[in-house]
Amino acid sequence: MSEEVRYSPGRAVSEAQVPGWDDEADVVVVGFGAAGACAAIEARNAGADVIVLEVAGAGGGSAALSGGEVYVGGNGGTDVQREHGFSDSTDDLRRYLMMSGGPAADAERVDVYAENAVQHFNWLRSLGVPFKGTYLPGKWIEPPTDDTLLWSGNEKAWPWSAEAQPAPRGHTVQFTGWGGGQVLMKVLCDQAVALGAQLHCNSRALALVIGEHRRVVGVVARQDGQIRYLRARRGVILCAGGFICNADMVRRFVPSALDCQLPVTGGNDDGSGIRMGISVGAATLNMQEFFATLPFFPPASLVKGIFVNGHGQRFVNEDSYHGRVAHAVLRQPQGRAWLLVDNEIFGRPILQEDLEIAAVGESWEEVEQELGLPAGALVHAVEEFNRYAAAGEDPHFHKSEEWLRPLTEPPFAALSYCKGDFQAHAFTLGGLATKPTGEVLDADGEAITGLYAAGRTACGLPRWGEGYSSGLSLGDSTFFGRMAGRSAAALSS
Amino acid sequence: MSEEVRYSPGRAVSEAQVPGWDDEADVVVVGFGAAGACAAIEARNAGADVIVLEVAGAGGGSAALSGGEVYVGGNGGTDVQREHGFSDSTDDLRRYLMMSGGPAADAERVDVYAENAVQHFNWLRSLGVPFKGTYLPGKWIEPPTDDTLLWSGNEKAWPWSAEAQPAPRGHTVQFTGWGGGQVLMKVLCDQAVALGAQLHCNSRALALVIGEHRRVVGVVARQDGQIRYLRARRGVILCAGGFICNADMVRRFVPSALDCQLPVTGGNDDGSGIRMGISVGAATLNMQEFFATLPFFPPASLVKGIFVNGHGQRFVNEDSYHGRVAHAVLRQPQGRAWLLVDNEIFGRPILQEDLEIAAVGESWEEVEQELGLPAGALVHAVEEFNRYAAAGEDPHFHKSEEWLRPLTEPPFAALSYCKGDFQAHAFTLGGLATKPTGEVLDADGEAITGLYAAGRTACGLPRWGEGYSSGLSLGDSTFFGRMAGRSAAALSS
């Protein structure tokens, strides 16, 4: 164990310090989740020999705990989209993804994804990932069926709906309820191993090894309690996940996520991949960004309610993706927000049954008073909403007509989304700066030879909490994991 | 020039690649602005020999273009504060600074500053920095006089005012109008040189040199067109400013600042110091944060106006520090915001005389209509504000009574602070992760031996745009520049 103290992801090891290589391969992949499995598959397909290091006892990573949803479309639509009457142009997908990337959206990455996402979906099917091919209409957080095609983001919500023709793009692996991620990862991991990737589980990558001219040449790992030095003749691909499990990193880099008590992770998102990249001079991007959600519906009727803050102000179209609503709630002044509902739409949020009902009243004046808000503020917000909703309009937030209905049936209630009264889920979106090829970039924007990253270790397509859509992380991880695998395999040794 | 191509701040040079040292010193300081000058002074005071590399033709950096304001207090108050009747406890300063640091506030850094700021102010005076010692009441952006003591932040504005006893803490160098920074920097630079720091102007640091065990051992620089290798026996201190001049870095790391057209800089904030730190494995913090301001007053009467967004919602107490108001304006939906004023308080903003008046009317209904806002929204906001203001209250935003007055004297007007209609000033607040000692930290939070940073190259006290106060950057740069100088001088070679 004393050797382990010497090695840490934040500190690279120079080749001169390596006592001798214990093993070697063209490509060493760190992490056997969605990105790592796809990287290994493509590196093997390109003829490289591949070692995969996985810290857990088996592959799968955080992707195996996901719903197994992949965000794809464009090029006229996938077979599934077209079969259910949704055409989906590459340009619409591109515009949607650029908006979803927020201020730091990466046009180059979006372009290559939008142009090739359909092909990527077909590739997943060709490996045997099962997609039932059916369509589930409606608004869901966790699809209760084994259907494939879902509305999984902000497509029909303003302002996305004004900029890009909406289409459902969530393509879910066939599995009844939550758990498609397991099915997906079994196929991908099995495929990588079948193609000859050498998998080492219970193997923790401790540090990168750096050779002459700043080329990454290997990895120091602990395998079965032993320190081992693994040479990568071509490249190392970091696919070690994000950093939501690392409390110290969360506190330093994304302190706003401390308000979210429920990490979305397979348990090994400890930031070691990102730290290894930083150790050799990689730049990081959007380290402050995170996915967050609060399942304020189902029942879907609750989407017809309105969120207000402590000033009695509305602040979001409630039919936005639940993660966008979550970010809007989290940033309200003094962490105060409530979902206002009337008797007709009321139901306890199924996924948060013990959510506090902060006020109930026969009039909105009573609710306002019970919440302790300044006289008139909340009443005005509801009256204004009701007046426009009755006419099928929401001039301020452009909530779609489908969810517009005046809140006029007493009793009325305010469900508390004040800080401390609800629990939010989170994972990190910041990571290493990379090209779409997976090449890791330094602070000047130049590639660090021999180093690649994909999945949540990189700052990928999903990089802005307010713009996340379900399926975006899996889509990004599998697609850009493949690209990184091909790139590393093609690098001359 | 061909050699220059080989060297870049994002890529460290290994000691083995150095053909020979052209010069050496115990401590090499990169950048001769506020942080660099103070680092050089203290390193010399500690007996180290010091080389300073300055890219410009003379010292001063961006600090020389500043107003020369230093944010200090605590410990019962500076002489100046006490003379004018303001006691100021260390605890109040600490609480103020913790709030000002936002979600990622650094308690250790705040503590050491709050405890020693008075002493630091006395040190500046002992060097001959002139502070007149007089007090200028009122609310200013650019003090028009040569007085010393000013209210320069959010001290009297909610929520700071509710958490910490307010005191004016902006201590401005004696100079009539804008320009105290020149005076300050002349004293500091002269002092460093008088103490024997060897100053090399027109010298660009190109890359760090890294030796065994990841110790930073020198700098590659271009001096008079020649590449020179400078050995640092003890340490290198990066004081090369922020990155607001580097359009590519702004786009990658702080894209939201692209909305601000006016960089606040001496011209060399090119991010090279931050990039050099990243090149040897340093972590960065808060790279997305920036100072921004829009001078919506004077005349101070405009502070009595109210800002509303496109939903007709107020969103900030207008008596907050102008930089806080700027950030609030910049993040409004669709970049739409207006300052509403009535005839009694109207005046053209002196610093933005050509600001667009978007609407004028004899009633608020007319103004609302002219702005094209949904009926009732703006009128309600004004009516609600007026009703409470008449009673001396602002239950929502807690604007202080001093600035509360109903807007009831027609004609009424809306000054446009919509995106594109005004220009905002900005500089970057993100930078290298450091300890208060100036030691630069890697991704694991461990110090990189031989490397220090201060000023805007580091992520310092000012690290949250919404919490900035005038004088915070100079206070931080001079104080922590000194600490870095002492730390580097004390490192064993």
mmCIF file of N, CA and C in Angstrom, chain A residues 380-421:
data_model
loop_
_atom_site.group_PDB
_atom_site.id
_atom_site.type_symbol
_atom_site.label_atom_id
_atom_site.label_comp_id
_atom_site.label_asym_id
_atom_site.label_seq_id
_atom_site.Cartn_x
_atom_site.Cartn_y
_atom_site.Cartn_z
ATOM 1 N N HIS A 380 -51.526 38.158 -7.913
ATOM 2 C CA HIS A 380 -51.384 38.761 -9.236
ATOM 3 C C HIS A 380 -50.834 37.765 -10.251
ATOM 4 N N ALA A 381 -49.820 37.011 -9.844
ATOM 5 C CA ALA A 381 -49.203 36.049 -10.775
ATOM 6 C C ALA A 381 -50.234 35.028 -11.248
ATOM 7 N N VAL A 382 -51.033 34.524 -10.316
ATOM 8 C CA VAL A 382 -52.043 33.529 -10.697
ATOM 9 C C VAL A 382 -53.123 34.167 -11.575
ATOM 10 N N GLU A 383 -53.565 35.356 -11.186
ATOM 11 C CA GLU A 383 -54.622 36.017 -11.977
ATOM 12 C C GLU A 383 -54.161 36.273 -13.403
ATOM 13 N N GLU A 384 -52.901 36.739 -13.526
ATOM 14 C CA GLU A 384 -52.377 37.024 -14.859
ATOM 15 C C GLU A 384 -52.272 35.731 -15.670
ATOM 16 N N PHE A 385 -51.751 34.684 -15.022
ATOM 17 C CA PHE A 385 -51.643 33.392 -15.716
ATOM 18 C C PHE A 385 -53.020 32.905 -16.139
ATOM 19 N N ASN A 386 -53.973 32.964 -15.213
ATOM 20 C CA ASN A 386 -55.319 32.455 -15.505
ATOM 21 C C ASN A 386 -55.986 33.206 -16.661
ATOM 22 N N ARG A 387 -55.825 34.517 -16.637
ATOM 23 C CA ARG A 387 -56.456 35.345 -17.676
ATOM 24 C C ARG A 387 -55.951 34.933 -19.056
ATOM 25 N N TYR A 388 -54.644 34.806 -19.189
ATOM 26 C CA TYR A 388 -54.080 34.419 -20.481
ATOM 27 C C TYR A 388 -54.360 32.947 -20.798
ATOM 28 N N ALA A 389 -54.247 32.088 -19.776
ATOM 29 C CA ALA A 389 -54.445 30.651 -20.016
ATOM 30 C C ALA A 389 -55.852 30.390 -20.538
ATOM 31 N N ALA A 390 -56.823 31.151 -20.015
ATOM 32 C CA ALA A 390 -58.207 30.995 -20.471
ATOM 33 C C ALA A 390 -58.319 31.258 -21.970
ATOM 34 N N ALA A 391 -57.406 32.116 -22.464
ATOM 35 C CA ALA A 391 -57.396 32.426 -23.903
ATOM 36 C C ALA A 391 -56.400 31.542 -24.655
ATOM 37 N N GLY A 392 -55.845 30.556 -23.957
ATOM 38 C CA GLY A 392 -54.903 29.637 -24.614
ATOM 39 C C GLY A 392 -53.542 30.264 -24.883
ATOM 40 N N GLU A 393 -53.176 31.246 -24.067
ATOM 41 C CA GLU A 393 -51.915 31.959 -24.301
ATOM 42 C C GLU A 393 -51.041 31.979 -23.047
ATOM 43 N N ASP A 394 -49.744 32.080 -23.272
ATOM 44 C CA ASP A 394 -48.796 32.333 -22.188
ATOM 45 C C ASP A 394 -47.728 33.258 -22.754
ATOM 46 N N PRO A 395 -48.052 34.555 -22.833
ATOM 47 C CA PRO A 395 -47.157 35.477 -23.552
ATOM 48 C C PRO A 395 -45.772 35.572 -22.924
ATOM 49 N N HIS A 396 -45.656 35.272 -21.634
ATOM 50 C CA HIS A 396 -44.355 35.422 -20.983
ATOM 51 C C HIS A 396 -43.453 34.214 -21.185
ATOM 52 N N PHE A 397 -43.967 33.021 -20.944
ATOM 53 C CA PHE A 397 -43.095 31.843 -20.941
ATOM 54 C C PHE A 397 -43.429 30.840 -22.039
ATOM 55 N N HIS A 398 -44.505 31.118 -22.781
ATOM 56 C CA HIS A 398 -44.827 30.320 -23.961
ATOM 57 C C HIS A 398 -45.002 28.838 -23.648
ATOM 58 N N LYS A 399 -45.582 28.578 -22.506
ATOM 59 C CA LYS A 399 -45.964 27.202 -22.194
ATOM 60 C C LYS A 399 -46.934 26.767 -23.275
ATOM 61 N N SER A 400 -46.807 25.541 -23.728
ATOM 62 C CA SER A 400 -47.615 25.164 -24.881
ATOM 63 C C SER A 400 -49.075 24.952 -24.468
ATOM 64 N N GLU A 401 -49.961 25.148 -25.419
ATOM 65 C CA GLU A 401 -51.398 25.152 -25.139
ATOM 66 C C GLU A 401 -51.838 23.859 -24.457
ATOM 67 N N GLU A 402 -51.157 22.771 -24.816
ATOM 68 C CA GLU A 402 -51.476 21.460 -24.248
ATOM 69 C C GLU A 402 -51.502 21.486 -22.708
ATOM 70 N N TRP A 403 -50.695 22.341 -22.098
ATOM 71 C CA TRP A 403 -50.557 22.358 -20.646
ATOM 72 C C TRP A 403 -51.141 23.611 -20.010
ATOM 73 N N LEU A 404 -51.846 24.400 -20.822
ATOM 74 C CA LEU A 404 -52.398 25.663 -20.310
ATOM 75 C C LEU A 404 -53.827 25.484 -19.836
ATOM 76 N N ARG A 405 -54.075 25.821 -18.586
ATOM 77 C CA ARG A 405 -55.436 25.718 -18.033
ATOM 78 C C ARG A 405 -55.491 26.613 -16.808
ATOM 79 N N PRO A 406 -56.481 27.473 -16.700
ATOM 80 C CA PRO A 406 -56.544 28.368 -15.535
ATOM 81 C C PRO A 406 -56.677 27.549 -14.239
ATOM 82 N N LEU A 407 -56.032 28.050 -13.200
ATOM 83 C CA LEU A 407 -56.075 27.363 -11.895
ATOM 84 C C LEU A 407 -57.201 27.982 -11.082
ATOM 85 N N THR A 408 -58.408 27.442 -11.268
ATOM 86 C CA THR A 408 -59.596 28.104 -10.730
ATOM 87 C C THR A 408 -60.483 27.208 -9.874
ATOM 88 N N GLU A 409 -60.056 25.952 -9.673
ATOM 89 C CA GLU A 409 -60.904 25.036 -8.910
ATOM 90 C C GLU A 409 -60.415 24.895 -7.473
ATOM 91 N N PRO A 410 -61.029 25.526 -6.499
ATOM 92 C CA PRO A 410 -60.563 25.367 -5.119
ATOM 93 C C PRO A 410 -60.850 23.939 -4.615
ATOM 94 N N PRO A 411 -60.112 23.493 -3.605
ATOM 95 C CA PRO A 411 -59.054 24.238 -2.915
ATOM 96 C C PRO A 411 -57.770 24.315 -3.737
ATOM 97 N N PHE A 412 -56.975 25.328 -3.383
ATOM 98 C CA PHE A 412 -55.701 25.565 -4.048
ATOM 99 C C PHE A 412 -54.571 25.154 -3.112
ATOM 100 N N ALA A 413 -53.429 24.796 -3.707
ATOM 101 C CA ALA A 413 -52.303 24.373 -2.862
ATOM 102 C C ALA A 413 -50.972 24.810 -3.466
ATOM 103 N N ALA A 414 -49.992 24.917 -2.581
ATOM 104 C CA ALA A 414 -48.615 25.226 -2.983
ATOM 105 C C ALA A 414 -47.722 24.078 -2.518
ATOM 106 N N LEU A 415 -47.114 23.365 -3.476
ATOM 107 C CA LEU A 415 -46.179 22.288 -3.136
ATOM 108 C C LEU A 415 -44.797 22.912 -2.994
ATOM 109 N N SER A 416 -44.115 22.575 -1.920
ATOM 110 C CA SER A 416 -42.859 23.269 -1.640
ATOM 111 C C SER A 416 -41.673 22.711 -2.421
ATOM 112 N N TYR A 417 -41.069 23.574 -3.207
ATOM 113 C CA TYR A 417 -39.772 23.278 -3.808
ATOM 114 C C TYR A 417 -38.734 24.261 -3.277
ATOM 115 N N CYS A 418 -38.907 24.579 -1.988
ATOM 116 C CA CYS A 418 -37.922 25.415 -1.310
ATOM 117 C C CYS A 418 -36.735 24.539 -0.914
ATOM 118 N N LYS A 419 -35.588 25.179 -0.873
ATOM 119 C CA LYS A 419 -34.350 24.477 -0.504
ATOM 120 C C LYS A 419 -34.561 23.711 0.799
ATOM 121 N N GLY A 420 -34.194 22.442 0.781
ATOM 122 C CA GLY A 420 -34.339 21.634 1.981
ATOM 123 C C GLY A 420 -35.611 20.819 1.991
ATOM 124 N N ASP A 421 -36.603 21.247 1.198
ATOM 125 C CA ASP A 421 -37.893 20.539 1.188
ATOM 126 C C ASP A 421 -37.992 19.480 0.097
#
